[in-house]
Tab-separated table of C-alpha atoms in Angstrom:
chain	number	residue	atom	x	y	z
X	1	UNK	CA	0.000	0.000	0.000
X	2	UNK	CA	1.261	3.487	-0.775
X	3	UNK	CA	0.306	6.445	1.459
X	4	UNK	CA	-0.267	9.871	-0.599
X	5	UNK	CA	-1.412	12.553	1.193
X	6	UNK	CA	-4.194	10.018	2.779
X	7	UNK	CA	-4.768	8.499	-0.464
X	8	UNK	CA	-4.559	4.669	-0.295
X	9	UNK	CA	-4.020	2.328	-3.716
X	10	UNK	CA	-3.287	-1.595	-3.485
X	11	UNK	CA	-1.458	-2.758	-6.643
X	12	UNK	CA	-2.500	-6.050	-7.239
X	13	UNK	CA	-0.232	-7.977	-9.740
X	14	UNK	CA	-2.034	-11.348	-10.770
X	15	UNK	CA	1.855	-12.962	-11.197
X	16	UNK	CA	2.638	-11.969	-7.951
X	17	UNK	CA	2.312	-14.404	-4.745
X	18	UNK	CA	0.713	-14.195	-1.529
X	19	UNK	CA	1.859	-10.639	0.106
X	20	UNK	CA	4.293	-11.101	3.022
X	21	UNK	CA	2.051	-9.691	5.181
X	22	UNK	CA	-1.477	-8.109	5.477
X	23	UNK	CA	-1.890	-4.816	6.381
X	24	UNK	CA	-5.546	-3.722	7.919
X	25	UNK	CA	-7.297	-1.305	6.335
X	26	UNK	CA	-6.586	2.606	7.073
X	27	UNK	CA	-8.862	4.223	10.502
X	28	UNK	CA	-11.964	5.645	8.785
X	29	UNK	CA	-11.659	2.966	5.524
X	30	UNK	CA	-15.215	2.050	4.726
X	31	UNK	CA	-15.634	-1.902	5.629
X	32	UNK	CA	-16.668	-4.316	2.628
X	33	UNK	CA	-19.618	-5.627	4.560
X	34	UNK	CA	-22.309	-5.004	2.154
X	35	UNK	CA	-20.603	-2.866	-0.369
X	36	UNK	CA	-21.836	-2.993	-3.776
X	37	UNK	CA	-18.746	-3.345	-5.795
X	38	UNK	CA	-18.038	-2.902	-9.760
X	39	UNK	CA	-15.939	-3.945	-11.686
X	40	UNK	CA	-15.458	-2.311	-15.206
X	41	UNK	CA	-13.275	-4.269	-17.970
X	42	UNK	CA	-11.830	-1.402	-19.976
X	43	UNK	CA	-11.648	-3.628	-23.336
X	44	UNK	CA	-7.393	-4.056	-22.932
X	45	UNK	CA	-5.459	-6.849	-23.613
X	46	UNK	CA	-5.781	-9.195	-20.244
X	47	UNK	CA	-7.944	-7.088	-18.297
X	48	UNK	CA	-10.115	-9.545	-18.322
X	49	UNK	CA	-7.944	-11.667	-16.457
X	50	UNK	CA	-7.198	-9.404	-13.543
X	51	UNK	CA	-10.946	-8.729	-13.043
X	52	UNK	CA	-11.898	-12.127	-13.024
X	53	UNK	CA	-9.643	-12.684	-10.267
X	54	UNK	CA	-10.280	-10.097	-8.230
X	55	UNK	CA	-14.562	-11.201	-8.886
X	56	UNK	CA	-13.274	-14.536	-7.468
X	57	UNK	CA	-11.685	-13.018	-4.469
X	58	UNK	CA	-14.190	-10.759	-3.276
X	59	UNK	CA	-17.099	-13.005	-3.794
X	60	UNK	CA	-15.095	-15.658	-1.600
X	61	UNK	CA	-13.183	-13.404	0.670
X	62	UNK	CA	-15.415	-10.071	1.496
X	63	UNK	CA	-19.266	-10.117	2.824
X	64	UNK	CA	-19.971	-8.047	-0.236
X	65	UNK	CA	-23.602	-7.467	-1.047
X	66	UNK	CA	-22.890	-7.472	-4.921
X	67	UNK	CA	-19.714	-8.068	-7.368
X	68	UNK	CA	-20.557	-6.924	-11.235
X	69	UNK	CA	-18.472	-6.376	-13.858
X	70	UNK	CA	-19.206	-4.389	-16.740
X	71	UNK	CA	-17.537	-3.687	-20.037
X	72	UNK	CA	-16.566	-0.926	-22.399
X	73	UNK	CA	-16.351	-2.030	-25.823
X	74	UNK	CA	-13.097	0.350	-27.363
X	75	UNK	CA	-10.013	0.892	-25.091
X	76	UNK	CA	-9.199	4.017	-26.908
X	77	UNK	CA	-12.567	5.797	-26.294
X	78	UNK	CA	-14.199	6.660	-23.142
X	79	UNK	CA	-16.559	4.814	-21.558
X	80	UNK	CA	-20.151	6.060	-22.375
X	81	UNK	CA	-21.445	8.486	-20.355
X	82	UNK	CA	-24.830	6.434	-19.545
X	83	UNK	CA	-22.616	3.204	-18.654
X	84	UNK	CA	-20.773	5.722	-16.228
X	85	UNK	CA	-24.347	6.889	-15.049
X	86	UNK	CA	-25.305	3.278	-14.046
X	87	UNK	CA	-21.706	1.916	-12.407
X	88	UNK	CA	-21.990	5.378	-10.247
X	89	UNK	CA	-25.914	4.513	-9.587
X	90	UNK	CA	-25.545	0.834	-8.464
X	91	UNK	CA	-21.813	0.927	-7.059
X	92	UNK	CA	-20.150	1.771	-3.806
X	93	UNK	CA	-17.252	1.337	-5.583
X	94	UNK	CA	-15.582	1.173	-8.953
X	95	UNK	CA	-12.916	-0.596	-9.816
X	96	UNK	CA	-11.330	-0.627	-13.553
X	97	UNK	CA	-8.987	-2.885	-14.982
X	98	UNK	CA	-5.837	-1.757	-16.996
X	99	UNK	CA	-3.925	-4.645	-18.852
X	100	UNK	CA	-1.793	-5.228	-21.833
């Protein structure tokens, strides 16, 4: 985890092993319990792969209420404003996928 002015990212690196350790989340993190989580497939080259992991994981690991992915047909154009509309409407959180 990387620390940036209170900003917290996990890189997750499908290749990669089991982390060393586990760090908890950061005070004030919002728990998983019952999030409704997203997952958009931006159309690269083995994003597809890295989503469908982390589906797997969450739907085992986390009490999440919901795990969806959704796709966006052209990796060179932006997603459609209406698909945005509906991840933003049905989502806690967002999560999108960049491969190659």
């Amino acid at each position: 985890m990387h620390n940036n002015n209170e900003a917290w990212s996990t890189w997750v690196i499908p290749e990669a092993g089991e982390p060393d350790e586990v760090l908890d989340a950061p005070e004030g993190a919002a728990p998983a319990s019952g999030q409704r989580i997203t997952l958009l497939d931006n159309s690269k080259v083995n994003a597809h792969h890295l989503l469908a992991m982390l589906s797997e994981r969450f739907k085992t690991e986390l009490p999440t209420a919901s795990v969806v992915t959704r796709k966006k047909w052209n990796a060179s154009i932006s997603a459609p404003a209406a698909l945005l509309d509906q991840i933003a409407t049905e989502s806690d959180c967002a999560i999108t996928a960049m491969g190659d």
